[in-house]
Short mmCIF file of C-alpha atoms and ligand atoms in Angstrom, two decimals:
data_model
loop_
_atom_site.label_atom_id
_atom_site.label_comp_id
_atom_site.label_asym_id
_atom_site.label_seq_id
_atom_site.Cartn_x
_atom_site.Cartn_y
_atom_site.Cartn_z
CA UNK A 1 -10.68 14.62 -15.42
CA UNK A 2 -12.35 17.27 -12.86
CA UNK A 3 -9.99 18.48 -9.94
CA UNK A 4 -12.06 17.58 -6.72
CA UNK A 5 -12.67 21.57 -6.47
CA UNK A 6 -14.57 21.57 -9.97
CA UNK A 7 -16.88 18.48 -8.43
CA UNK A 8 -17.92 20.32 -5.57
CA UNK A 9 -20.83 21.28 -7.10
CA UNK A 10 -21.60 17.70 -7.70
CA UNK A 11 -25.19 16.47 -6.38
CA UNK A 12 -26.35 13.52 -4.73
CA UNK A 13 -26.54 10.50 -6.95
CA UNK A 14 -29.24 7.80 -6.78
CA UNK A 15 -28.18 4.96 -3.69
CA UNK A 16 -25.72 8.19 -2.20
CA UNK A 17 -26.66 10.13 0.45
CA UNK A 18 -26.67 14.56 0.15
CA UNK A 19 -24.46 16.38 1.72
CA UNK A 20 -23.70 16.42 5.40
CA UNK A 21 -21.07 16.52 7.80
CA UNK A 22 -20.18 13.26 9.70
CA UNK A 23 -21.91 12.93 13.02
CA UNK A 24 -19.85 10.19 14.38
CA UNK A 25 -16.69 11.47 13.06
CA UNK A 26 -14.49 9.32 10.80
CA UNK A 27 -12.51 6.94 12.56
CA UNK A 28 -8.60 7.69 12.12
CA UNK A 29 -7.70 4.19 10.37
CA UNK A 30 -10.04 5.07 7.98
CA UNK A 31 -8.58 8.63 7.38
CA UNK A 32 -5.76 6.92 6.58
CA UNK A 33 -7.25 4.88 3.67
CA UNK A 34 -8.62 7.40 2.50
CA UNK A 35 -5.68 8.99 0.51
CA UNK A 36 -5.26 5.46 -0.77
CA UNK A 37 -8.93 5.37 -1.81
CA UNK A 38 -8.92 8.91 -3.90
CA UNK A 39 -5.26 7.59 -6.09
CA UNK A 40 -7.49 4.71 -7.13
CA UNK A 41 -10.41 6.66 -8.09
CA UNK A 42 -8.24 9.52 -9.95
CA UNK A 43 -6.42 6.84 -12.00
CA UNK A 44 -10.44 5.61 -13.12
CA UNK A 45 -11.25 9.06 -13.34
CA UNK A 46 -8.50 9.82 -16.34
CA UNK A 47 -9.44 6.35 -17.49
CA UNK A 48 -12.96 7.35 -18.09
CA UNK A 49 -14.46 5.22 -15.78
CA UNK A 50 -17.79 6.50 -14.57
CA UNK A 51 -19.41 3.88 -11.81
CA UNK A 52 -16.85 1.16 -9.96
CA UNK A 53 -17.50 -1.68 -8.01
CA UNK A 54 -16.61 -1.89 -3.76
CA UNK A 55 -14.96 -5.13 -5.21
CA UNK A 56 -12.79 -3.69 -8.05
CA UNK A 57 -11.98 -0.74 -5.79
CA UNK A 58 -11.30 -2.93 -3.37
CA UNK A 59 -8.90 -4.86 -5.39
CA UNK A 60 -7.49 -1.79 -6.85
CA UNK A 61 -6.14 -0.49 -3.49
CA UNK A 62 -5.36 -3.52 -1.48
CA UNK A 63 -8.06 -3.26 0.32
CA UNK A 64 -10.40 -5.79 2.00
CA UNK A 65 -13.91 -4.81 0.07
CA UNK A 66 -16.02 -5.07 3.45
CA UNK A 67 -13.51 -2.97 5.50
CA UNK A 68 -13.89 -0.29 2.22
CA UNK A 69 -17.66 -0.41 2.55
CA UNK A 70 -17.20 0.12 5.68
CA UNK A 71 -14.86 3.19 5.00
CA UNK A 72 -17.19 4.65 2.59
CA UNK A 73 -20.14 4.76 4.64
CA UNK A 74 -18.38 6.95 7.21
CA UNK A 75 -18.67 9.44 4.33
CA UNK A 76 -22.50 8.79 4.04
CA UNK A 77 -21.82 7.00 0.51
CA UNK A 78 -23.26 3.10 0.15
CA UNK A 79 -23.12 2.86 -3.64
CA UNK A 80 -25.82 1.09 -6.02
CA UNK A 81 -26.30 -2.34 -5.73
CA UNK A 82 -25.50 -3.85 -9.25
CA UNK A 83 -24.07 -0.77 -10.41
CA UNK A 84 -21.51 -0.10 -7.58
CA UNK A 85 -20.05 3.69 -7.16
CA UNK A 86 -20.11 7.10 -9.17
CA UNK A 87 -16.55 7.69 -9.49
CA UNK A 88 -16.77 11.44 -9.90
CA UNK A 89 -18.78 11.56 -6.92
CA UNK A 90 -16.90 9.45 -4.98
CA UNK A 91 -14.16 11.33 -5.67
CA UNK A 92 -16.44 14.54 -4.03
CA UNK A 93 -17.01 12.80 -1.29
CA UNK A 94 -13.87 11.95 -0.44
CA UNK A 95 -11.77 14.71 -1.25
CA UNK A 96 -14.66 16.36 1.27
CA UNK A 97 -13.80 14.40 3.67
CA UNK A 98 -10.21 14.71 3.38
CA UNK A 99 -10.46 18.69 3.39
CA UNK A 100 -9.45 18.88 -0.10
CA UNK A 101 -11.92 20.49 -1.89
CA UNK A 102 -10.47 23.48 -1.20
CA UNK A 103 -6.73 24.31 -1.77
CA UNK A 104 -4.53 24.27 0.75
CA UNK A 105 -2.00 26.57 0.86
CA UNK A 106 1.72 25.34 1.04
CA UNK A 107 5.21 25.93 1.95
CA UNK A 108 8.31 24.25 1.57
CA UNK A 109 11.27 24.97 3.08
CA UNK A 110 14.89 23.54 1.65
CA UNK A 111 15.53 23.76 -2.34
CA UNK A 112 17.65 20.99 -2.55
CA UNK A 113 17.31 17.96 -4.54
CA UNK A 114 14.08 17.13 -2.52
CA UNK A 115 12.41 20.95 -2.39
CA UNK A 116 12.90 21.11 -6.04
CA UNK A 117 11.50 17.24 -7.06
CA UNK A 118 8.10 18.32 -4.80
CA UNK A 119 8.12 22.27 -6.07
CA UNK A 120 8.79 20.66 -9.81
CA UNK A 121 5.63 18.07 -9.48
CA UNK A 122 2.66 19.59 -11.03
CA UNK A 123 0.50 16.80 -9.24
CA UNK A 124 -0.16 18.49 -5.68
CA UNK A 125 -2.42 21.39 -7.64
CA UNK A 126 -5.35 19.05 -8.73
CA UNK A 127 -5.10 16.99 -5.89
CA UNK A 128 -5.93 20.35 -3.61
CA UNK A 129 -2.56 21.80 -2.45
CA UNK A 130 -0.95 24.83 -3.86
CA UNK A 131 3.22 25.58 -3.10
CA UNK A 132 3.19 29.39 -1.62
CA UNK A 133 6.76 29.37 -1.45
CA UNK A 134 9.56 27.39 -1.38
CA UNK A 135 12.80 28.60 1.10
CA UNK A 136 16.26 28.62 1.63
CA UNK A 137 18.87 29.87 3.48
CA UNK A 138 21.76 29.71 0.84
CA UNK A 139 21.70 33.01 -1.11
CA UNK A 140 22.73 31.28 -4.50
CA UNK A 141 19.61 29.93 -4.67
CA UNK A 142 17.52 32.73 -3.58
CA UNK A 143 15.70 34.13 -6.79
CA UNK A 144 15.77 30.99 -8.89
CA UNK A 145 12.62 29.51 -10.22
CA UNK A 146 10.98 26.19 -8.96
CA UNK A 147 7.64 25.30 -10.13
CA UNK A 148 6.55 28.40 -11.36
CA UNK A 149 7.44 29.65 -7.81
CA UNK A 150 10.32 32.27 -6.91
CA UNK A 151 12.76 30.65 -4.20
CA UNK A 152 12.92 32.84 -1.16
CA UNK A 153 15.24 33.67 1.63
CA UNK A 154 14.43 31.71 4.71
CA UNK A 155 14.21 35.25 6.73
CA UNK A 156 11.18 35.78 5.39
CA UNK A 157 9.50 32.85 6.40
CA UNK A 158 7.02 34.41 9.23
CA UNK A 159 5.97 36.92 6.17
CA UNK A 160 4.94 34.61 3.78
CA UNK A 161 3.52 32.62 6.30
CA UNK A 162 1.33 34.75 7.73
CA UNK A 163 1.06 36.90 4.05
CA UNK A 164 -0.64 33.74 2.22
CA UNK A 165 -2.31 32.20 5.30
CA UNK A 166 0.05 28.81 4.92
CA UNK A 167 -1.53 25.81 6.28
CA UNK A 168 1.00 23.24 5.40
CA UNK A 169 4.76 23.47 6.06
CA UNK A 170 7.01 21.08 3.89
CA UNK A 171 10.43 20.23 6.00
CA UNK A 172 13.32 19.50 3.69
CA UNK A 173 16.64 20.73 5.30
CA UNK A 174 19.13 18.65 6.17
CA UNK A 175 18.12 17.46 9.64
CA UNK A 176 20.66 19.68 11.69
CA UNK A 177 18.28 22.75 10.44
CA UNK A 178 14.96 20.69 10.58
CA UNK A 179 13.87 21.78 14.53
CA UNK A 180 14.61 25.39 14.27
CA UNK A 181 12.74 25.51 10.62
CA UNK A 182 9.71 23.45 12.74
CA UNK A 183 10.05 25.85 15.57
CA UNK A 184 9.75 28.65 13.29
CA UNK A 185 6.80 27.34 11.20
CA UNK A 186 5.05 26.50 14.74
CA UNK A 187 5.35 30.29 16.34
CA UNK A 188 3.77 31.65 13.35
CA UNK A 189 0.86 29.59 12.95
CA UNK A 190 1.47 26.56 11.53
CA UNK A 191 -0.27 23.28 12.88
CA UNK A 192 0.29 20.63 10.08
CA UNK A 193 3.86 19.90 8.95
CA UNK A 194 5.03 17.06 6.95
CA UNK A 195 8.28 16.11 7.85
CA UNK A 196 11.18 14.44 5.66
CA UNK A 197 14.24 15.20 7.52
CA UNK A 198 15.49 11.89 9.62
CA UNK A 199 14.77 13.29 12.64
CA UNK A 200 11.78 12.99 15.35
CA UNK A 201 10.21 16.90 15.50
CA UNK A 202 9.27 18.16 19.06
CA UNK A 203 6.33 20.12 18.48
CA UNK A 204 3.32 21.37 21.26
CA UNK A 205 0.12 19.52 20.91
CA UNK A 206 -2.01 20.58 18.64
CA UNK A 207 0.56 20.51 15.85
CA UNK A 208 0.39 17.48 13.32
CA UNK A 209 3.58 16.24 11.89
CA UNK A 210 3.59 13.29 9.27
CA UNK A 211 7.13 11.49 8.59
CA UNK A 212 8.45 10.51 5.31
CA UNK A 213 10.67 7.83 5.32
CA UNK A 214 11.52 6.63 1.91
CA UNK A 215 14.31 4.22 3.77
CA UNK A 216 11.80 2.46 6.38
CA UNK A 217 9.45 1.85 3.04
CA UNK A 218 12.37 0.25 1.69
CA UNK A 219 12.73 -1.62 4.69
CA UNK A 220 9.63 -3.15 4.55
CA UNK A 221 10.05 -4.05 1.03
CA UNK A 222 13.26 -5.74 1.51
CA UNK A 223 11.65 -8.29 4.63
CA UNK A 224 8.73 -9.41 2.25
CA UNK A 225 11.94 -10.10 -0.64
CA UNK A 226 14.07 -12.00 2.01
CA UNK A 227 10.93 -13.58 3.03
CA UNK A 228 9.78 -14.97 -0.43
CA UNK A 229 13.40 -15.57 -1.35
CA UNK A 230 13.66 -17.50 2.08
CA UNK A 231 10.02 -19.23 0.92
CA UNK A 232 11.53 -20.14 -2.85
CA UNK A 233 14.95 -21.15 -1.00
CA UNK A 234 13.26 -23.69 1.03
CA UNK A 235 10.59 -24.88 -1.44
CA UNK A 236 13.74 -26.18 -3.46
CA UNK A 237 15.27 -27.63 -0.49
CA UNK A 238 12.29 -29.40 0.39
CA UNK A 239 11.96 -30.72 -3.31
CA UNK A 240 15.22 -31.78 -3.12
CA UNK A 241 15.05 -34.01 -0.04
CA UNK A 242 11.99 -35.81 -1.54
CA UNK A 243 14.02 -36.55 -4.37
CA UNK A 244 16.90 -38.24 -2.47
P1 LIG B 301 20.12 19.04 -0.10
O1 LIG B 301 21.38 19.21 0.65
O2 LIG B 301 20.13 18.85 -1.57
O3 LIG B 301 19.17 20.32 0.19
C1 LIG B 301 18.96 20.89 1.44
C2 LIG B 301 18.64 22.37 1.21
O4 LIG B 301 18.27 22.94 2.46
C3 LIG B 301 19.84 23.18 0.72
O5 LIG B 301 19.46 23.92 -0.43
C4 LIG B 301 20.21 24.08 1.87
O6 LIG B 301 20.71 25.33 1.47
C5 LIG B 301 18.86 24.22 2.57
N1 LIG B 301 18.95 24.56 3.98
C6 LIG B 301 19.80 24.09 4.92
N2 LIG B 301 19.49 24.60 6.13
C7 LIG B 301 18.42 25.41 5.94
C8 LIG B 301 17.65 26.20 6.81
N3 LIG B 301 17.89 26.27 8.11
N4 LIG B 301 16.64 26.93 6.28
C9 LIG B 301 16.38 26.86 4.96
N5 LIG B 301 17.07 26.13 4.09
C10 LIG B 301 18.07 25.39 4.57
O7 LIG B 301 19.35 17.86 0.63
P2 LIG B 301 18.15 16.97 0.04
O8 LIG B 301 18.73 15.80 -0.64
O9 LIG B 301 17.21 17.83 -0.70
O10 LIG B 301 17.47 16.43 1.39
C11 LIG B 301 16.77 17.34 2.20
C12 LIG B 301 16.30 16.65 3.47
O11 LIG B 301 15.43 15.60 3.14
C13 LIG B 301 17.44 16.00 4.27
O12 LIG B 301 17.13 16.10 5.64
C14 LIG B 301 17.41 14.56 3.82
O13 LIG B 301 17.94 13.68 4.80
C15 LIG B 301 15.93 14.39 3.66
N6 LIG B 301 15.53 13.33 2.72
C16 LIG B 301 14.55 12.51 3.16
C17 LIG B 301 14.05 11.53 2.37
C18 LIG B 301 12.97 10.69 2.92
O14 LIG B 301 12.62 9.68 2.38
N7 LIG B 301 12.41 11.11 4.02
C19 LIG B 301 14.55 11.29 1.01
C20 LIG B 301 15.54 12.25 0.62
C21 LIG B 301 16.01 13.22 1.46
#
């Protein structure tokens, strides 16, 4: 499979539009599918699938199909009708959009069970991010390897920052450390941070923090189960009272 960087060389296919940046902007709701939209195409990528359907891409994500035509045409692509979309070029396009066809620069800060799981996962590399440095404040651990990548002292954090031009700071301290480490990343440069300590960031404007929440996503899975069990529960209950 080519990493989006190796596509950016990519032309315009037949039915797709050249290059060119979006005039109206792309609307945020739509940035947010997009992520979705690129893990589809990938998986048909290392599949070997060369040209998909809006309908089979649209199943493959969850997506309604006109709301993804929709999406795509913010990025200037409309597809073939009868053929559908270049994957390869789709993939272009929106790794383009998404910023990723270069690589952005990453830190992560916290070697614990969740700094080493992300520094460990060889995925973030082909899907445009590449981990700097990973941090920590307990000596033990400064020196080890994670990833490929030395583990750091968290003194040196403004350094490294400012040393490899990090874009990205990964929050993984235990959330009694998390606002100082956001604090820290902030002063020195940093305006996108993707949080996963359980606690709400204060940051300036003009800083973008994302949450994860593994817990809340379980959440949510656990209403829909109640809610089918609660559907199958009174299904048989109602089948029973006809019987009677
Ligand atoms: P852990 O205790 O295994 O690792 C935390 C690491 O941070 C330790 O190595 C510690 O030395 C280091 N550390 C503490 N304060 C620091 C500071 N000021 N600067 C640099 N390093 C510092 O914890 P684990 O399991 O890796 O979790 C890390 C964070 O991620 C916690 O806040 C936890 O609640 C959160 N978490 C969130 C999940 C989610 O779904 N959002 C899932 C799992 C963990």
């Amino acid at each position: 499979m080519s990493s989006a960087a190796e596509l950016s060389g990519s032309s315009a296919e037949p039915g797709q539009t050249a290059d060119r940046p979006y005039p109206q902007g792309i609307p945020e709701a739509t940035v947010a599918r997009l992520p979705v939209y690129l893990r589809a195409l990938y998986s048909l990528a290392e599949r070997g699938v060369a040209t998909v359907a809006s309908d089979e891409l649209a199943q493959a994500t969850g997506v309604n199909s006109a709301k993804l035509r929709k999406d795509l045409s913010h990025l200037g692509s409309y597809g073939i009708r009868g053929v559908g979309y270049d994957v390869e070029y789709l993939v272009y396009q929106v790794s383009r959009a998404l910023g990723l066809t270069q690589s952005w620069p990453i830190v992560i800060v916290g070697a614990g069970n969740l700094g080493r799981a992300l520094a460990n996962y060889g995925g973030f590399i082909t899907r445009g991010f590449r981990i700097e440095a990973v941090l920590d404040s307990d000596p033990t651990l400064v020196g080890g390897q994670l990833g490929g990548v030395a583990i750091r002292h968290v003194s040196e954090l403004e350094s490294i920052v400012k040393g490899h031009g990090i874009a990205i700071g990964v929050i993984a301290v235990p959330a009694s450390g998390a606002q100082a480490v956001c604090d820290r990343l902030v002063a020195v440069g940093v305006t996108s941070i993707l949080n996963f300590a359980p606690l709400v960031l204060n940051v300036p404007e003009g800083v973008d923090v994302r949450k994860v929440d593994l817990s809340i996503e379980l959440q949510i899975l656990a209403f829909h189960a109640q809610r089918r069990v609660a559907e199958r529960y009174g299904q048989a209950t109602d089948q029973a009272a006809a019987e009677v």
